[in-house]
Amino acid sequence: MEFTNLLNASVARIERALDRHVPPAATLPPRLHQAMRYSLEAGGKRLRPVLVLAAAERFSTAGAADPLPAAVAIECIHTYSLIHDDLPCMDNDDLRRGRPTVHKAFDEATALLAGDALLTHAFALLATAYAAQPALAVALVQELGDAAGSRRLIGGQMADLLAEKKTDATAAGLEFIHLNKTAAMIEAALVMGGRCGGADESQVTALRTAGRHLGLAFQIIDDILDVTSDSATLGKTVGKDARADKTTYVKLHGLDAARRMAHEQTEAALAALRSLPGDPAFLTALVRSMETRIK
Ligand code: GRG
């Protein structure tokens, strides 16, 4: 099967698993569960869960675990972070995944609670789905907890908010923000997939390195698209960074250098993935497809 068909099949598996592993919209209180599903079901590229499945597939260890609950857990965390990021007290956005943001479609309190509920659900799901493999359950909870915690996702978001008020942004400061706000979840996706597949510690290190480079590439590409793409294509507000005079890779280095940096990070990610067993075709094509978005 060619890459696009494989990607569509992977996304379809993830959509079905999201439906299966997240409480139904009619669960009491329905308004909360509708808001959780409103955002989850709006789509999105599903990049992080696709990475979980793709990483797991590189291993064919006896006793490998089903990576789908881990894929759902990371999408729940990612979606919560988007809901909260869109709130008026943060990025104050009206459009996400091609739809009005959760606080616009519902209200602010519901958006806050829907984000909280998705965050909490992710860990309950990991503990429940992997209960029969306690060592794996602990490793997955640890990985996702670290990636989503105060030193990484939330810390990166805090640093990003603080940086908005500063005029002396540096490349190192920008890298701190993006290694944590963006790359942490991409790194966790690859590592969690590897852990489900039965990767050993040196393979987990390779996945972590690849995730770090891929995460930086993803952010640089996101900064480029904010300048070169449009809201209809991306399903979210564009041009916001420039209007807010926000420090981005494009502002700091210019468009050409940013494109070059995205390419270098993409190649570094691919180099780290080369040591892994299994068929490299899908994961390689997936990594390359991210860079193709800016070509
Ligand atoms: C509120 C703790 C907290 C964190 C928010 C996700 C986030 C951190 C902020 C969103 C703003 C932003 C530009 C983040 C960088 C990561 C990023 C580009 C997220 C969007 O991910 P996509 O493009 O979204 O994969 P879809 O909708 O396709 O899943």
PDB file of N, CA and C in Angstrom, residues 183-236:
ATOM      1  N   ALA A 183       8.111  19.674  21.155  1.00  0.00           N
ATOM      2  CA  ALA A 183       8.844  18.426  20.905  1.00  0.00           C
ATOM      3  C   ALA A 183       8.562  17.363  21.965  1.00  0.00           C
ATOM      4  N   ALA A 184       8.261  17.773  23.205  1.00  0.00           N
ATOM      5  CA  ALA A 184       8.064  16.790  24.281  1.00  0.00           C
ATOM      6  C   ALA A 184       6.993  15.761  23.908  1.00  0.00           C
ATOM      7  N   MET A 185       5.883  16.219  23.341  1.00  0.00           N
ATOM      8  CA  MET A 185       4.785  15.287  23.043  1.00  0.00           C
ATOM      9  C   MET A 185       5.106  14.400  21.834  1.00  0.00           C
ATOM     10  N   ILE A 186       5.904  14.920  20.927  1.00  0.00           N
ATOM     11  CA  ILE A 186       6.278  14.139  19.739  1.00  0.00           C
ATOM     12  C   ILE A 186       7.291  13.071  20.144  1.00  0.00           C
ATOM     13  N   GLU A 187       8.201  13.477  21.026  1.00  0.00           N
ATOM     14  CA  GLU A 187       9.170  12.526  21.594  1.00  0.00           C
ATOM     15  C   GLU A 187       8.422  11.419  22.370  1.00  0.00           C
ATOM     16  N   ALA A 188       7.479  11.837  23.216  1.00  0.00           N
ATOM     17  CA  ALA A 188       6.729  10.852  24.018  1.00  0.00           C
ATOM     18  C   ALA A 188       5.962   9.895  23.107  1.00  0.00           C
ATOM     19  N   ALA A 189       5.439  10.403  21.995  1.00  0.00           N
ATOM     20  CA  ALA A 189       4.668   9.535  21.082  1.00  0.00           C
ATOM     21  C   ALA A 189       5.554   8.407  20.559  1.00  0.00           C
ATOM     22  N   LEU A 190       6.757   8.765  20.094  1.00  0.00           N
ATOM     23  CA  LEU A 190       7.648   7.731  19.551  1.00  0.00           C
ATOM     24  C   LEU A 190       8.087   6.765  20.653  1.00  0.00           C
ATOM     25  N   VAL A 191       8.422   7.302  21.828  1.00  0.00           N
ATOM     26  CA  VAL A 191       8.898   6.434  22.921  1.00  0.00           C
ATOM     27  C   VAL A 191       7.768   5.510  23.397  1.00  0.00           C
ATOM     28  N   MET A 192       6.559   6.043  23.533  1.00  0.00           N
ATOM     29  CA  MET A 192       5.445   5.199  24.005  1.00  0.00           C
ATOM     30  C   MET A 192       5.156   4.083  22.997  1.00  0.00           C
ATOM     31  N   GLY A 193       5.226   4.427  21.699  1.00  0.00           N
ATOM     32  CA  GLY A 193       5.041   3.394  20.676  1.00  0.00           C
ATOM     33  C   GLY A 193       6.115   2.331  20.807  1.00  0.00           C
ATOM     34  N   GLY A 194       7.354   2.770  20.958  1.00  0.00           N
ATOM     35  CA  GLY A 194       8.471   1.834  21.122  1.00  0.00           C
ATOM     36  C   GLY A 194       8.279   0.937  22.334  1.00  0.00           C
ATOM     37  N   ARG A 195       7.855   1.542  23.445  1.00  0.00           N
ATOM     38  CA  ARG A 195       7.648   0.747  24.675  1.00  0.00           C
ATOM     39  C   ARG A 195       6.552  -0.304  24.458  1.00  0.00           C
ATOM     40  N   CYS A 196       5.472   0.070  23.761  1.00  0.00           N
ATOM     41  CA  CYS A 196       4.409  -0.914  23.488  1.00  0.00           C
ATOM     42  C   CYS A 196       4.950  -2.045  22.617  1.00  0.00           C
ATOM     43  N   GLY A 197       5.834  -1.706  21.682  1.00  0.00           N
ATOM     44  CA  GLY A 197       6.382  -2.720  20.784  1.00  0.00           C
ATOM     45  C   GLY A 197       7.459  -3.581  21.435  1.00  0.00           C
ATOM     46  N   GLY A 198       7.980  -3.114  22.580  1.00  0.00           N
ATOM     47  CA  GLY A 198       9.017  -3.892  23.274  1.00  0.00           C
ATOM     48  C   GLY A 198      10.428  -3.409  22.990  1.00  0.00           C
ATOM     49  N   ALA A 199      10.606  -2.128  22.655  1.00  0.00           N
ATOM     50  CA  ALA A 199      11.944  -1.574  22.389  1.00  0.00           C
ATOM     51  C   ALA A 199      12.831  -1.705  23.624  1.00  0.00           C
ATOM     52  N   ASP A 200      14.143  -1.943  23.380  1.00  0.00           N
ATOM     53  CA  ASP A 200      15.070  -1.956  24.523  1.00  0.00           C
ATOM     54  C   ASP A 200      15.542  -0.528  24.798  1.00  0.00           C
ATOM     55  N   GLU A 201      16.376  -0.357  25.831  1.00  0.00           N
ATOM     56  CA  GLU A 201      16.711   1.010  26.260  1.00  0.00           C
ATOM     57  C   GLU A 201      17.477   1.791  25.186  1.00  0.00           C
ATOM     58  N   SER A 202      18.370   1.100  24.436  1.00  0.00           N
ATOM     59  CA  SER A 202      19.112   1.854  23.414  1.00  0.00           C
ATOM     60  C   SER A 202      18.163   2.258  22.272  1.00  0.00           C
ATOM     61  N   GLN A 203      17.186   1.427  22.007  1.00  0.00           N
ATOM     62  CA  GLN A 203      16.200   1.784  20.979  1.00  0.00           C
ATOM     63  C   GLN A 203      15.295   2.933  21.457  1.00  0.00           C
ATOM     64  N   VAL A 204      14.984   2.935  22.756  1.00  0.00           N
ATOM     65  CA  VAL A 204      14.193   4.040  23.308  1.00  0.00           C
ATOM     66  C   VAL A 204      14.985   5.347  23.189  1.00  0.00           C
ATOM     67  N   THR A 205      16.307   5.267  23.431  1.00  0.00           N
ATOM     68  CA  THR A 205      17.140   6.477  23.293  1.00  0.00           C
ATOM     69  C   THR A 205      17.107   6.988  21.854  1.00  0.00           C
ATOM     70  N   ALA A 206      17.197   6.070  20.895  1.00  0.00           N
ATOM     71  CA  ALA A 206      17.145   6.477  19.482  1.00  0.00           C
ATOM     72  C   ALA A 206      15.799   7.130  19.162  1.00  0.00           C
ATOM     73  N   LEU A 207      14.708   6.563  19.686  1.00  0.00           N
ATOM     74  CA  LEU A 207      13.377   7.135  19.447  1.00  0.00           C
ATOM     75  C   LEU A 207      13.266   8.524  20.077  1.00  0.00           C
ATOM     76  N   ARG A 208      13.865   8.666  21.263  1.00  0.00           N
ATOM     77  CA  ARG A 208      13.822   9.966  21.954  1.00  0.00           C
ATOM     78  C   ARG A 208      14.572  11.035  21.142  1.00  0.00           C
ATOM     79  N   THR A 209      15.751  10.639  20.639  1.00  0.00           N
ATOM     80  CA  THR A 209      16.542  11.582  19.837  1.00  0.00           C
ATOM     81  C   THR A 209      15.767  11.964  18.578  1.00  0.00           C
ATOM     82  N   ALA A 210      15.187  10.969  17.927  1.00  0.00           N
ATOM     83  CA  ALA A 210      14.407  11.247  16.712  1.00  0.00           C
ATOM     84  C   ALA A 210      13.246  12.182  17.032  1.00  0.00           C
ATOM     85  N   GLY A 211      12.581  11.946  18.154  1.00  0.00           N
ATOM     86  CA  GLY A 211      11.426  12.761  18.538  1.00  0.00           C
ATOM     87  C   GLY A 211      11.807  14.206  18.799  1.00  0.00           C
ATOM     88  N   ARG A 212      12.958  14.382  19.416  1.00  0.00           N
ATOM     89  CA  ARG A 212      13.430  15.745  19.702  1.00  0.00           C
ATOM     90  C   ARG A 212      13.658  16.516  18.382  1.00  0.00           C
ATOM     91  N   HIS A 213      14.325  15.863  17.434  1.00  0.00           N
ATOM     92  CA  HIS A 213      14.586  16.533  16.150  1.00  0.00           C
ATOM     93  C   HIS A 213      13.288  16.741  15.361  1.00  0.00           C
ATOM     94  N   LEU A 214      12.441  15.724  15.392  1.00  0.00           N
ATOM     95  CA  LEU A 214      11.179  15.825  14.658  1.00  0.00           C
ATOM     96  C   LEU A 214      10.290  16.921  15.257  1.00  0.00           C
ATOM     97  N   GLY A 215      10.314  17.025  16.575  1.00  0.00           N
ATOM     98  CA  GLY A 215       9.532  18.055  17.266  1.00  0.00           C
ATOM     99  C   GLY A 215       9.999  19.446  16.881  1.00  0.00           C
ATOM    100  N   LEU A 216      11.318  19.632  16.828  1.00  0.00           N
ATOM    101  CA  LEU A 216      11.830  20.951  16.436  1.00  0.00           C
ATOM    102  C   LEU A 216      11.481  21.227  14.975  1.00  0.00           C
ATOM    103  N   ALA A 217      11.640  20.208  14.128  1.00  0.00           N
ATOM    104  CA  ALA A 217      11.269  20.379  12.713  1.00  0.00           C
ATOM    105  C   ALA A 217       9.794  20.781  12.614  1.00  0.00           C
ATOM    106  N   PHE A 218       8.941  20.093  13.376  1.00  0.00           N
ATOM    107  CA  PHE A 218       7.493  20.354  13.349  1.00  0.00           C
ATOM    108  C   PHE A 218       7.211  21.813  13.705  1.00  0.00           C
ATOM    109  N   GLN A 219       7.883  22.315  14.762  1.00  0.00           N
ATOM    110  CA  GLN A 219       7.629  23.687  15.192  1.00  0.00           C
ATOM    111  C   GLN A 219       8.115  24.703  14.158  1.00  0.00           C
ATOM    112  N   ILE A 220       9.300  24.444  13.589  1.00  0.00           N
ATOM    113  CA  ILE A 220       9.826  25.378  12.580  1.00  0.00           C
ATOM    114  C   ILE A 220       8.858  25.417  11.392  1.00  0.00           C
ATOM    115  N   ILE A 221       8.368  24.233  11.004  1.00  0.00           N
ATOM    116  CA  ILE A 221       7.411  24.149   9.888  1.00  0.00           C
ATOM    117  C   ILE A 221       6.116  24.893  10.252  1.00  0.00           C
ATOM    118  N   ASP A 222       5.668  24.742  11.508  1.00  0.00           N
ATOM    119  CA  ASP A 222       4.459  25.440  11.966  1.00  0.00           C
ATOM    120  C   ASP A 222       4.661  26.957  11.879  1.00  0.00           C
ATOM    121  N   ASP A 223       5.836  27.425  12.255  1.00  0.00           N
ATOM    122  CA  ASP A 223       6.140  28.870  12.168  1.00  0.00           C
ATOM    123  C   ASP A 223       6.140  29.330  10.710  1.00  0.00           C
ATOM    124  N   ILE A 224       6.689  28.499   9.822  1.00  0.00           N
ATOM    125  CA  ILE A 224       6.730  28.859   8.397  1.00  0.00           C
ATOM    126  C   ILE A 224       5.310  28.912   7.829  1.00  0.00           C
ATOM    127  N   LEU A 225       4.492  27.901   8.176  1.00  0.00           N
ATOM    128  CA  LEU A 225       3.116  27.851   7.657  1.00  0.00           C
ATOM    129  C   LEU A 225       2.293  29.037   8.162  1.00  0.00           C
ATOM    130  N   ASP A 226       2.607  29.526   9.355  1.00  0.00           N
ATOM    131  CA  ASP A 226       1.877  30.682   9.891  1.00  0.00           C
ATOM    132  C   ASP A 226       2.065  31.904   8.989  1.00  0.00           C
ATOM    133  N   VAL A 227       3.179  31.906   8.248  1.00  0.00           N
ATOM    134  CA  VAL A 227       3.468  33.027   7.342  1.00  0.00           C
ATOM    135  C   VAL A 227       3.004  32.713   5.916  1.00  0.00           C
ATOM    136  N   THR A 228       3.144  31.448   5.500  1.00  0.00           N
ATOM    137  CA  THR A 228       2.962  31.138   4.075  1.00  0.00           C
ATOM    138  C   THR A 228       1.615  30.487   3.744  1.00  0.00           C
ATOM    139  N   SER A 229       0.861  30.008   4.768  1.00  0.00           N
ATOM    140  CA  SER A 229      -0.375  29.278   4.465  1.00  0.00           C
ATOM    141  C   SER A 229      -1.607  30.132   4.809  1.00  0.00           C
ATOM    142  N   ASP A 230      -2.779  29.506   4.826  1.00  0.00           N
ATOM    143  CA  ASP A 230      -4.000  30.254   5.127  1.00  0.00           C
ATOM    144  C   ASP A 230      -4.898  29.475   6.087  1.00  0.00           C
ATOM    145  N   SER A 231      -5.844  30.179   6.685  1.00  0.00           N
ATOM    146  CA  SER A 231      -6.699  29.577   7.719  1.00  0.00           C
ATOM    147  C   SER A 231      -7.518  28.415   7.177  1.00  0.00           C
ATOM    148  N   ALA A 232      -7.984  28.539   5.912  1.00  0.00           N
ATOM    149  CA  ALA A 232      -8.823  27.464   5.348  1.00  0.00           C
ATOM    150  C   ALA A 232      -8.019  26.175   5.251  1.00  0.00           C
ATOM    151  N   THR A 233      -6.753  26.268   4.862  1.00  0.00           N
ATOM    152  CA  THR A 233      -5.915  25.072   4.740  1.00  0.00           C
ATOM    153  C   THR A 233      -5.582  24.495   6.105  1.00  0.00           C
ATOM    154  N   LEU A 234      -5.234  25.358   7.047  1.00  0.00           N
ATOM    155  CA  LEU A 234      -4.737  24.867   8.338  1.00  0.00           C
ATOM    156  C   LEU A 234      -5.843  24.653   9.373  1.00  0.00           C
ATOM    157  N   GLY A 235      -7.019  25.258   9.154  1.00  0.00           N
ATOM    158  CA  GLY A 235      -8.120  25.103  10.113  1.00  0.00           C
ATOM    159  C   GLY A 235      -7.894  25.851  11.401  1.00  0.00           C
ATOM    160  N   LYS A 236      -6.944  26.795  11.386  1.00  0.00           N
ATOM    161  CA  LYS A 236      -6.733  27.629  12.569  1.00  0.00           C
ATOM    162  C   LYS A 236      -6.300  29.015  12.095  1.00  0.00           C
TER     163      LYS A 236
END
